[in-house]
Tab-separated table of C-alpha atoms and ligand atoms in Angstrom:
chain	number	residue	atom	x	y	z
A	27	MET	CA	56.255	173.480	185.668
A	28	LYS	CA	56.334	170.002	184.185
A	29	LEU	CA	52.727	169.384	185.219
A	30	LYS	CA	51.655	172.664	183.595
A	31	LEU	CA	53.351	171.607	180.417
A	32	ILE	CA	51.624	168.229	180.450
A	33	ILE	CA	48.218	169.854	181.026
A	34	TYR	CA	48.919	172.335	178.242
A	35	LEU	CA	49.946	169.582	175.817
A	36	TYR	CA	46.870	167.570	176.780
A	37	LEU	CA	44.607	170.538	176.054
A	38	VAL	CA	46.310	171.172	172.709
A	39	MET	CA	45.893	167.508	171.773
A	40	LEU	CA	42.243	167.576	172.818
A	41	LEU	CA	41.662	170.704	170.764
A	42	LEU	CA	43.390	169.216	167.736
A	43	SER	CA	41.474	165.952	167.959
A	44	CYS	CA	38.126	167.798	168.283
A	45	LYS	CA	39.005	169.975	165.317
A	46	GLU	CA	40.032	166.943	163.324
A	47	GLN	CA	36.883	165.004	164.114
A	48	LYS	CA	34.688	167.952	163.316
A	49	SER	CA	36.213	168.499	159.912
A	50	ILE	CA	36.053	164.806	159.081
A	51	VAL	CA	32.419	164.507	160.162
A	52	ASN	CA	31.585	167.530	158.021
A	53	LEU	CA	33.234	166.020	155.020
A	54	GLN	CA	32.104	162.491	155.428
A	55	LYS	CA	28.854	161.685	153.721
A	56	LYS	CA	29.621	157.999	154.108
A	57	SER	CA	32.820	156.069	154.754
A	58	PRO	CA	35.116	157.114	151.928
A	59	ASN	CA	36.728	154.560	149.683
A	60	ILE	CA	40.478	154.241	149.998
A	61	ILE	CA	42.738	153.426	147.071
A	62	LEU	CA	46.403	152.909	147.800
A	63	ILE	CA	48.525	152.750	144.657
A	64	VAL	CA	52.127	151.636	145.006
A	65	THR	CA	54.764	151.524	142.303
A	66	ASP	CA	57.921	149.482	142.674
A	67	ASP	CA	61.351	151.168	142.545
A	68	LEU	CA	60.043	154.321	140.840
A	69	GLY	CA	62.568	157.182	140.833
A	70	TYR	CA	61.789	160.413	142.657
A	71	GLN	CA	61.926	162.422	139.431
A	72	ASP	CA	60.257	159.869	137.175
A	73	VAL	CA	56.819	161.451	137.434
A	74	GLY	CA	55.668	164.657	135.798
A	75	PHE	CA	54.654	166.172	139.132
A	76	ASN	CA	58.244	165.928	140.348
A	77	GLY	CA	59.660	167.418	137.174
A	78	SER	CA	60.342	164.493	134.846
A	79	THR	CA	61.278	165.840	131.430
A	80	ASP	CA	61.316	162.586	129.467
A	81	ILE	CA	58.531	160.468	131.020
A	82	GLN	CA	54.933	161.647	130.756
A	83	THR	CA	52.576	160.781	133.600
A	84	PRO	CA	49.469	162.914	132.996
A	85	TYR	CA	47.201	160.841	135.239
A	86	LEU	CA	49.560	160.593	138.192
A	87	ASP	CA	49.979	164.347	137.807
A	88	GLU	CA	46.196	164.674	138.015
A	89	ILE	CA	46.272	163.107	141.482
A	90	ALA	CA	48.849	165.693	142.569
A	91	ASN	CA	46.910	168.540	140.933
A	92	ASN	CA	43.575	167.425	142.363
A	93	GLY	CA	45.133	167.084	145.799
A	94	VAL	CA	48.461	167.356	147.523
A	95	LYS	CA	51.994	166.668	146.369
A	96	PHE	CA	54.410	165.782	149.150
A	97	THR	CA	58.006	166.758	148.424
A	98	ASN	CA	59.567	165.262	151.569
A	99	ALA	CA	57.774	161.928	151.640
A	100	TYR	CA	59.621	158.881	152.858
A	101	VAL	CA	59.221	155.152	153.074
A	102	THR	CA	60.507	153.128	156.019
A	103	TYR	CA	63.106	151.124	154.128
A	104	ALA	CA	65.130	151.361	150.925
A	105	VAL	CA	63.961	148.062	149.398
A	106	CYS	CA	60.621	146.386	148.794
A	107	GLY	CA	59.658	143.962	151.559
A	108	PRO	CA	60.336	145.891	154.762
A	109	SER	CA	58.966	149.085	153.205
A	110	ARG	CA	55.687	147.312	152.416
A	111	ALA	CA	55.551	145.812	155.916
A	112	GLY	CA	55.749	149.330	157.372
A	113	LEU	CA	53.190	150.636	154.894
A	114	ILE	CA	50.565	147.941	155.451
A	115	THR	CA	50.822	147.994	159.281
A	116	GLY	CA	51.457	151.685	159.963
A	117	ARG	CA	54.332	150.645	162.211
A	118	TYR	CA	58.072	150.658	161.772
A	119	GLN	CA	58.771	147.112	160.596
A	120	ASP	CA	61.708	146.806	163.004
A	121	ARG	CA	59.117	146.735	165.807
A	122	PHE	CA	58.147	143.231	164.672
A	123	GLY	CA	61.321	141.855	163.137
A	124	PHE	CA	60.533	142.502	159.451
A	125	SER	CA	63.926	144.108	158.950
A	126	ARG	CA	64.937	142.043	155.938
A	127	ASN	CA	63.634	141.555	152.418
A	128	PRO	CA	61.854	138.182	152.664
A	129	LEU	CA	62.840	135.171	150.623
A	130	PHE	CA	60.265	133.167	148.702
A	131	THR	CA	59.630	130.473	151.317
A	132	PRO	CA	56.094	129.088	150.998
A	133	LYS	CA	56.612	126.497	153.756
A	134	ASP	CA	57.915	128.964	156.345
A	135	SER	CA	55.314	130.622	158.557
A	136	LEU	CA	57.887	132.930	160.161
A	137	SER	CA	59.223	134.490	156.985
A	138	GLY	CA	56.715	137.285	156.475
A	139	LEU	CA	54.322	139.541	158.320
A	140	PRO	CA	53.704	138.207	161.851
A	141	LEU	CA	50.083	137.491	162.689
A	142	SER	CA	50.412	139.740	165.749
A	143	GLU	CA	50.371	142.680	163.333
A	144	GLN	CA	47.170	144.158	161.962
A	145	THR	CA	47.130	145.019	158.264
A	146	MET	CA	45.336	148.073	156.930
A	147	ALA	CA	42.812	145.719	155.355
A	148	GLU	CA	42.161	143.946	158.667
A	149	ALA	CA	41.587	147.306	160.334
A	150	LEU	CA	39.232	148.547	157.608
A	151	LYS	CA	37.242	145.292	157.704
A	152	ILE	CA	36.106	146.422	161.158
A	153	ALA	CA	34.344	149.306	159.414
A	154	ASP	CA	32.808	146.932	156.829
A	155	TYR	CA	35.074	147.844	153.961
A	156	LYS	CA	35.336	145.456	151.024
A	157	THR	CA	39.031	144.884	150.481
A	158	MET	CA	41.228	143.747	147.639
A	159	ALA	CA	44.968	143.397	147.133
A	160	ILE	CA	46.196	143.527	143.546
A	161	GLY	CA	49.720	142.910	142.264
A	162	LYS	CA	52.825	142.207	144.281
A	163	TRP	CA	52.363	140.849	147.786
A	164	HIS	CA	55.861	140.111	149.161
A	165	LEU	CA	54.666	139.977	152.768
A	166	GLY	CA	54.962	136.214	153.139
A	167	ALA	CA	54.225	133.266	150.862
A	168	HIS	CA	53.192	130.816	153.600
A	169	ALA	CA	49.478	129.975	153.537
A	170	SER	CA	48.886	131.819	156.817
A	171	GLN	CA	50.400	135.032	155.492
A	172	ARG	CA	48.723	135.325	152.120
A	173	PRO	CA	46.364	138.204	151.332
A	174	LEU	CA	43.132	136.255	151.895
A	175	ASN	CA	44.340	135.489	155.415
A	176	ARG	CA	45.465	139.067	156.061
A	177	GLY	CA	42.219	140.982	155.747
A	178	PHE	CA	41.710	140.970	152.003
A	179	ASP	CA	38.433	139.636	150.596
A	180	GLU	CA	40.039	139.312	147.183
A	181	PHE	CA	43.470	138.984	145.640
A	182	PHE	CA	44.818	139.120	142.140
A	183	GLY	CA	48.547	138.935	141.587
A	184	PHE	CA	51.582	137.081	142.852
A	185	LEU	CA	53.136	136.349	146.218
A	186	SER	CA	56.828	136.829	145.425
A	187	GLY	CA	59.049	139.924	145.386
A	188	GLY	CA	58.862	140.327	141.623
A	189	HIS	CA	57.398	138.896	138.449
A	190	LYS	CA	57.789	138.696	134.703
A	191	TYR	CA	55.487	140.925	132.658
A	192	PHE	CA	54.675	138.859	129.550
A	193	PRO	CA	52.180	135.999	130.077
A	194	GLU	CA	54.078	133.657	127.758
A	195	GLU	CA	56.783	133.626	130.452
A	196	TYR	CA	54.386	132.422	133.168
A	197	THR	CA	55.592	128.882	132.609
A	198	LEU	CA	55.166	127.441	136.109
A	199	ASN	CA	51.731	126.136	136.906
A	200	ASP	CA	52.034	126.623	140.620
A	201	ILE	CA	54.526	127.302	143.398
A	202	SER	CA	54.960	123.541	143.712
A	203	GLU	CA	57.052	123.906	140.524
A	204	VAL	CA	59.272	126.623	141.997
A	205	LYS	CA	62.773	125.260	142.594
A	206	SER	CA	64.795	128.414	143.206
A	207	GLN	CA	64.280	131.935	144.569
A	208	PHE	CA	63.682	133.639	141.229
A	209	ASP	CA	61.553	130.852	139.713
A	210	ALA	CA	58.682	132.547	141.490
A	211	TYR	CA	58.877	135.311	138.854
A	212	ASN	CA	57.544	132.784	136.330
A	213	THR	CA	54.472	131.428	138.080
A	214	LYS	CA	50.979	131.802	136.746
A	215	LEU	CA	49.057	134.570	138.511
A	216	LEU	CA	46.694	133.961	141.397
A	217	LYS	CA	43.060	135.007	141.472
A	218	ASN	CA	42.142	134.527	145.104
A	219	ASP	CA	43.327	130.947	145.750
A	220	ARG	CA	43.292	129.758	142.129
A	221	ARG	CA	45.892	129.991	139.381
A	222	VAL	CA	44.606	131.708	136.239
A	223	GLU	CA	45.602	131.870	132.590
A	224	GLU	CA	46.477	135.481	131.919
A	225	THR	CA	46.755	136.940	128.443
A	226	GLU	CA	47.485	140.637	129.011
A	227	TYR	CA	50.726	142.458	129.770
A	228	LEU	CA	51.004	142.308	133.573
A	229	THR	CA	50.568	146.015	134.338
A	230	ASP	CA	47.481	146.166	132.101
A	231	ALA	CA	46.073	143.052	133.774
A	232	LEU	CA	46.484	144.596	137.243
A	233	SER	CA	44.760	147.813	136.081
A	234	ARG	CA	41.918	145.798	134.537
A	235	GLU	CA	41.310	143.984	137.838
A	236	ALA	CA	41.437	147.297	139.715
A	237	VAL	CA	38.754	148.857	137.512
A	238	ASN	CA	36.684	145.698	137.807
A	239	PHE	CA	36.869	145.761	141.620
A	240	ILE	CA	35.795	149.422	141.727
A	241	ASP	CA	32.881	148.690	139.400
A	242	ARG	CA	31.676	145.869	141.620
A	243	ASN	CA	31.962	147.910	144.811
A	244	LYS	CA	30.557	151.275	143.837
A	245	ASP	CA	27.758	151.011	146.403
A	246	ASN	CA	29.824	150.128	149.463
A	247	PRO	CA	33.032	151.439	151.028
A	248	PHE	CA	36.101	149.685	149.677
A	249	PHE	CA	39.837	149.560	150.218
A	250	MET	CA	41.994	148.665	147.258
A	251	TYR	CA	45.708	148.029	147.691
A	252	LEU	CA	47.038	148.212	144.147
A	253	ALA	CA	50.706	147.244	144.207
A	254	TYR	CA	52.089	147.508	140.697
A	255	ASN	CA	55.455	145.783	140.320
A	256	ALA	CA	56.404	148.229	137.558
A	257	PRO	CA	58.947	149.601	136.947
A	258	HIS	CA	60.836	146.946	138.969
A	259	ALA	CA	63.131	144.684	136.936
A	260	PRO	CA	62.983	142.797	134.620
A	261	LEU	CA	62.586	145.748	132.268
A	262	GLN	CA	59.828	144.584	129.918
A	263	ALA	CA	57.311	146.684	128.016
A	264	THR	CA	54.914	146.400	125.091
A	265	GLU	CA	55.068	148.342	121.848
A	266	LYS	CA	51.950	150.271	122.854
A	267	TYR	CA	53.994	152.077	125.530
A	268	LEU	CA	57.460	151.901	123.934
A	269	SER	CA	56.152	153.778	120.893
A	270	ARG	CA	55.474	156.820	123.070
A	271	TYR	CA	59.186	157.378	123.549
A	272	PRO	CA	60.834	157.633	120.116
A	273	ASN	CA	63.171	160.287	121.512
A	274	ILE	CA	64.693	158.160	124.263
A	275	LYS	CA	67.659	156.495	122.640
A	276	ASP	CA	68.878	154.467	125.619
A	277	ASN	CA	67.014	151.190	125.400
A	278	LYS	CA	66.878	150.577	129.148
A	279	ARG	CA	65.564	154.048	129.874
A	280	LYS	CA	63.056	153.758	127.060
A	281	THR	CA	61.692	150.476	128.421
A	282	TYR	CA	61.597	151.868	131.942
A	283	ALA	CA	59.694	154.934	130.670
A	284	ALA	CA	57.233	152.690	128.845
A	285	MET	CA	56.640	150.680	132.030
A	286	VAL	CA	55.839	153.873	133.929
A	287	SER	CA	53.447	154.904	131.159
A	288	ALA	CA	51.600	151.607	131.538
A	289	VAL	CA	51.067	152.358	135.216
A	290	ASP	CA	49.971	155.882	134.376
A	291	ASP	CA	47.412	154.628	131.852
A	292	GLY	CA	46.059	152.271	134.512
A	293	VAL	CA	45.715	155.142	136.951
A	294	GLY	CA	43.900	157.064	134.209
A	295	GLU	CA	41.405	154.215	133.847
A	296	ILE	CA	40.858	154.177	137.590
A	297	LEU	CA	40.216	157.927	137.734
A	298	LYS	CA	37.828	157.682	134.789
A	299	THR	CA	35.944	154.808	136.432
A	300	LEU	CA	35.569	156.715	139.701
A	301	ARG	CA	34.216	159.713	137.782
A	302	ASN	CA	31.808	157.663	135.689
A	303	LEU	CA	30.456	156.003	138.824
A	304	ASN	CA	30.223	159.397	140.526
A	305	ILE	CA	32.298	158.281	143.518
A	306	GLU	CA	35.488	160.270	142.984
A	307	GLU	CA	34.592	162.772	145.700
A	308	ASN	CA	34.057	159.956	148.143
A	309	THR	CA	37.416	158.339	147.450
A	310	LEU	CA	40.811	158.997	148.967
A	311	ILE	CA	43.611	158.071	146.564
A	312	VAL	CA	47.210	157.808	147.724
A	313	PHE	CA	50.079	157.214	145.349
A	314	LEU	CA	53.700	156.439	146.229
A	315	SER	CA	56.704	154.288	145.381
A	316	ASP	CA	57.868	151.569	147.787
A	317	ASN	CA	61.478	152.834	147.663
A	318	GLY	CA	63.707	155.034	145.544
A	319	GLY	CA	64.591	154.359	141.941
A	320	ALA	CA	67.162	151.687	141.071
A	321	LEU	CA	69.904	153.552	139.219
A	322	GLN	CA	71.192	150.375	137.551
A	323	HIS	CA	67.778	150.077	135.895
A	324	SER	CA	67.994	153.687	134.690
A	325	ALA	CA	65.647	155.308	137.214
A	326	ASN	CA	66.085	159.032	137.841
A	327	ASN	CA	66.065	160.284	141.430
A	328	GLY	CA	66.782	163.867	140.382
A	329	LYS	CA	68.988	165.754	142.801
A	330	LEU	CA	68.751	163.054	145.442
A	331	ARG	CA	71.872	161.108	146.253
A	332	ALA	CA	72.079	157.378	145.397
A	333	GLY	CA	69.062	155.096	144.916
A	334	LYS	CA	67.316	151.892	145.898
A	335	SER	CA	68.818	150.155	148.927
A	336	SER	CA	70.674	153.287	150.120
A	337	LEU	CA	69.755	155.334	153.181
A	338	TYR	CA	70.718	158.479	151.285
A	339	GLU	CA	67.672	160.378	150.079
A	340	GLY	CA	67.604	158.607	146.702
A	341	GLY	CA	66.812	155.320	148.435
A	342	ILE	CA	64.065	156.432	150.813
A	343	ARG	CA	62.486	159.676	149.576
A	344	VAL	CA	59.766	158.854	147.058
A	345	PRO	CA	57.185	160.402	144.755
A	346	PHE	CA	54.011	160.805	146.818
A	347	ALA	CA	50.640	162.389	146.059
A	348	MET	CA	47.163	162.199	147.527
A	349	GLN	CA	43.734	163.322	146.363
A	350	TRP	CA	40.336	163.443	147.989
A	351	LYS	CA	38.262	165.947	146.108
A	352	GLY	CA	36.430	168.422	148.262
A	353	ALA	CA	38.018	167.073	151.430
A	354	ILE	CA	41.665	168.003	151.088
A	355	PRO	CA	43.047	171.061	149.308
A	356	ALA	CA	43.745	170.929	145.587
A	357	GLY	CA	47.091	171.863	144.102
A	358	LYS	CA	48.837	172.015	147.458
A	359	VAL	CA	52.537	171.296	147.869
A	360	TYR	CA	53.357	169.948	151.313
A	361	GLU	CA	56.995	170.189	152.312
A	362	HIS	CA	57.249	168.947	155.899
A	363	PRO	CA	58.550	165.383	156.195
A	364	ILE	CA	55.914	162.657	156.116
A	365	ILE	CA	56.301	158.878	155.912
A	366	SER	CA	54.403	155.954	154.401
A	367	LEU	CA	53.368	154.981	157.963
A	368	ASP	CA	51.013	157.964	157.914
A	369	ILE	CA	48.732	156.314	155.356
A	370	PHE	CA	47.492	153.675	157.825
A	371	ALA	CA	46.898	156.312	160.507
A	372	THR	CA	45.005	158.479	158.013
A	373	ALA	CA	42.930	155.528	156.776
A	374	VAL	CA	41.806	154.313	160.200
A	375	SER	CA	41.055	157.848	161.241
A	376	ILE	CA	38.707	158.522	158.330
A	377	ALA	CA	37.118	155.084	158.691
A	378	GLN	CA	36.801	155.749	162.438
A	379	VAL	CA	38.430	152.493	163.431
A	380	LYS	CA	40.583	151.987	166.498
A	381	PRO	CA	43.754	150.179	165.411
A	382	LYS	CA	44.846	147.070	167.300
A	383	ASN	CA	48.465	148.144	167.789
A	384	GLU	CA	50.194	151.396	168.584
A	385	LEU	CA	50.846	153.250	165.335
A	386	ASP	CA	54.005	155.120	164.381
A	387	GLY	CA	52.294	157.226	161.698
A	388	LYS	CA	50.075	160.279	161.945
A	389	ASN	CA	46.731	161.113	160.394
A	390	LEU	CA	47.829	163.610	157.748
A	391	LEU	CA	44.480	165.313	157.154
A	392	PRO	CA	44.660	167.918	159.957
A	393	PHE	CA	48.155	168.887	158.820
A	394	LEU	CA	46.872	169.686	155.348
A	395	GLU	CA	44.332	172.190	156.605
A	396	GLU	CA	44.943	175.829	155.824
A	397	GLY	CA	46.916	177.561	158.549
A	398	ASN	CA	48.138	174.449	160.362
A	399	ILE	CA	51.859	175.003	160.791
A	400	GLU	CA	52.414	171.957	163.002
A	401	LYS	CA	54.641	169.226	161.606
A	402	PRO	CA	53.490	165.590	161.673
A	403	HIS	CA	56.895	164.295	162.847
A	404	ASP	CA	59.848	165.515	164.872
A	405	SER	CA	62.045	162.633	163.772
A	406	LEU	CA	62.033	159.787	161.275
A	407	PHE	CA	64.242	156.678	161.496
A	408	TRP	CA	65.723	154.047	159.202
A	409	LYS	CA	67.714	150.982	160.112
A	410	LYS	CA	69.580	148.439	157.975
A	411	VAL	CA	70.316	145.611	160.333
A	412	ASP	CA	72.658	143.515	158.213
A	413	ALA	CA	74.694	146.525	157.093
A	414	GLY	CA	74.844	147.933	160.621
A	415	SER	CA	73.862	151.328	159.219
A	416	TYR	CA	71.102	153.720	160.125
A	417	ALA	CA	69.725	157.199	159.477
A	418	ILE	CA	67.621	159.711	161.315
A	419	ARG	CA	66.003	162.870	160.048
A	420	TYR	CA	65.326	165.550	162.642
A	421	GLY	CA	63.961	168.774	161.152
A	422	ASP	CA	66.298	169.602	158.293
A	423	LEU	CA	69.166	167.636	159.795
A	424	LYS	CA	69.947	164.101	158.720
A	425	LEU	CA	72.491	161.840	160.319
A	426	ILE	CA	73.693	158.768	158.489
A	427	GLN	CA	75.799	156.097	160.085
A	428	GLU	CA	77.541	154.106	157.367
A	429	LYS	CA	78.258	150.397	157.660
A	430	ASP	CA	81.890	151.111	158.541
A	431	GLY	CA	80.682	153.115	161.542
A	432	THR	CA	81.501	156.568	160.172
A	433	GLN	CA	78.869	159.222	160.646
A	434	LYS	CA	77.841	162.085	158.390
A	435	LEU	CA	75.528	164.975	159.127
A	436	PHE	CA	73.687	166.883	156.406
A	437	ASN	CA	71.443	169.911	156.374
A	438	LEU	CA	68.812	168.981	153.800
A	439	SER	CA	67.378	172.496	153.530
A	440	GLU	CA	70.656	173.686	152.018
A	441	ASP	CA	72.014	170.422	150.710
A	442	VAL	CA	69.311	168.071	149.472
A	443	SER	CA	71.985	166.121	147.566
A	444	GLU	CA	73.838	165.254	150.804
A	445	LYS	CA	77.208	166.385	149.514
A	446	PHE	CA	78.521	168.336	152.483
A	447	ASN	CA	79.074	166.666	155.804
A	448	ILE	CA	78.572	169.490	158.312
A	449	ASN	CA	80.130	167.309	160.994
A	450	GLU	CA	78.801	169.057	164.130
A	451	THR	CA	79.813	166.747	166.942
A	452	ILE	CA	77.199	167.717	169.513
A	453	GLN	CA	74.303	167.472	167.044
A	454	MET	CA	75.604	164.124	165.850
A	455	LYS	CA	75.789	162.798	169.386
A	456	ASN	CA	72.235	163.985	170.095
A	457	LEU	CA	70.873	162.342	166.967
A	458	GLU	CA	72.741	159.125	167.722
A	459	GLU	CA	71.135	159.114	171.172
A	460	ALA	CA	67.707	159.708	169.615
A	461	PHE	CA	68.245	156.781	167.264
A	462	LYS	CA	69.302	154.524	170.126
A	463	ALA	CA	66.227	155.501	172.147
A	464	TRP	CA	63.990	154.684	169.168
A	465	ASP	CA	65.847	151.425	168.568
A	466	GLU	CA	65.162	150.216	172.109
A	467	ASP	CA	61.610	149.306	171.080
A	468	ASN	CA	62.763	147.204	168.130
A	469	ILE	CA	63.374	143.472	168.020
A	470	PRO	CA	65.994	141.491	166.054
A	471	PRO	CA	65.094	140.249	162.565
A	472	ALA	CA	62.567	137.415	162.727
A	473	PHE	CA	63.752	135.657	159.561
A	474	LEU	CA	66.634	135.305	157.111
A	475	GLY	CA	66.308	137.472	154.017
A	476	LEU	CA	67.254	137.716	150.380
A	477	LEU	CA	70.881	138.388	151.289
A	478	GLN	CA	70.951	135.038	153.111
A	479	ASP	CA	69.385	132.955	150.311
A	480	LYS	CA	72.252	130.437	150.274
A	481	GLU	CA	72.394	130.135	154.053
A	482	TYR	CA	68.617	129.674	154.264
A	483	THR	CA	68.658	126.949	151.622
A	484	GLU	CA	71.481	125.141	153.421
A	485	LEU	CA	69.504	125.260	156.661
A	486	ASN	CA	66.293	124.245	154.871
A	487	PRO	CA	67.258	121.823	152.105
A	488	ASP	CA	63.599	120.825	151.686
A	489	ARG	CA	62.614	124.457	151.158
A	490	TYR	CA	60.757	123.776	147.889
A	491	ASP	CA	59.805	120.127	148.412
A	492	ASP	CA	56.189	119.067	148.669
A	493	VAL	CA	54.818	122.590	148.665
A	494	GLU	CA	51.050	122.540	148.663
A	495	GLU	CA	49.296	123.765	145.554
A	496	TYR	CA	47.999	127.341	145.513
B	26	CA	CA1	60.803	148.133	145.491
């Protein structure tokens, strides 16, 4: 019986993979470009395509309208660093000890993405993609972990977990002048391995570099990882964008809205550039936020409970849209759970590259085809090591274990706001077992994180001394 089942599953998998390859080959004139656009701490309902009523995002909405909007899209962690580590490797970050938000530690080779991991850029280099990372890095500040050493041909941005937006505040010439964790927000920007004098508002500068990269690479396949730090704090915007929101009276919300508009304008420029160069139909664009909106900075996660740093839906379910004209359906709404890990799996599949490590994500393209009722994932997992909490989503059920050890079970199909603990003991036990089985493949955190800033500095009193330039 078991053997029959295995043979059956094997045949189904074979059939699916043939189908997938066929459709990709049909679609693929040449290796498609891949643009991955990430926003930082953007609320679930802070985009037009998820129903924002006060913030206008016409260009982000275009991506959703030209392609697919995912309503149950997750990231692998509720704050920046670990979420990005999952995104850029296609693997749950707990597999390789990236379970904490990294500190800014330019002398520490362990505090960041381990070299045993393959980044999406490193994988796509195998297929001769030109690669560029723009914006926030936050995957390690040590020389060995910087973008140019992690598969990117080019970099424009900053290495830390955040940055100021107005160039007059970039007062530190280099990281050798950084003397505390948040000093790194004030460094001059990096262009590859050189510091540059920037004059534009940060979000506009990142968009400018993105358009420039596309222009220069119109004749070859490229991968662009565009990681806007907006609308992450500090809340700072220019009059150009603030003036669009005369009706928002709350100053924080108004500034936040303006920051989102700056991103949206940048995305508009990118779409226009792709069209002008006649490469839009050969370009896959994915847009998402790295975690849920930070409520204290006036983000709006809609009906979702809580926000950034929480394992409730508001912390981990994010705005997510994808377009690839002519290759994936237009105007589709996809409701089965997906996760940011799927982007890597999708990218290597369309570039026909075999990844170095075992991936946790799935190629999403076959699931978007008309009539495919299969779901990409049975279960999704989240773990907060220092809090001792975790969550698992299985179908519509979601179990959360809080840091005090109490467990709650929700049925998201009836209760997306996670208000009613349905408390079914047997289901809870089963999900706990599933989490434990998943957790067996994980390793302990490989470095101290933002929550251990003081402890790290005590252990490494020379943390900022004699840091090499660049
Ligand atoms: Ca973030």
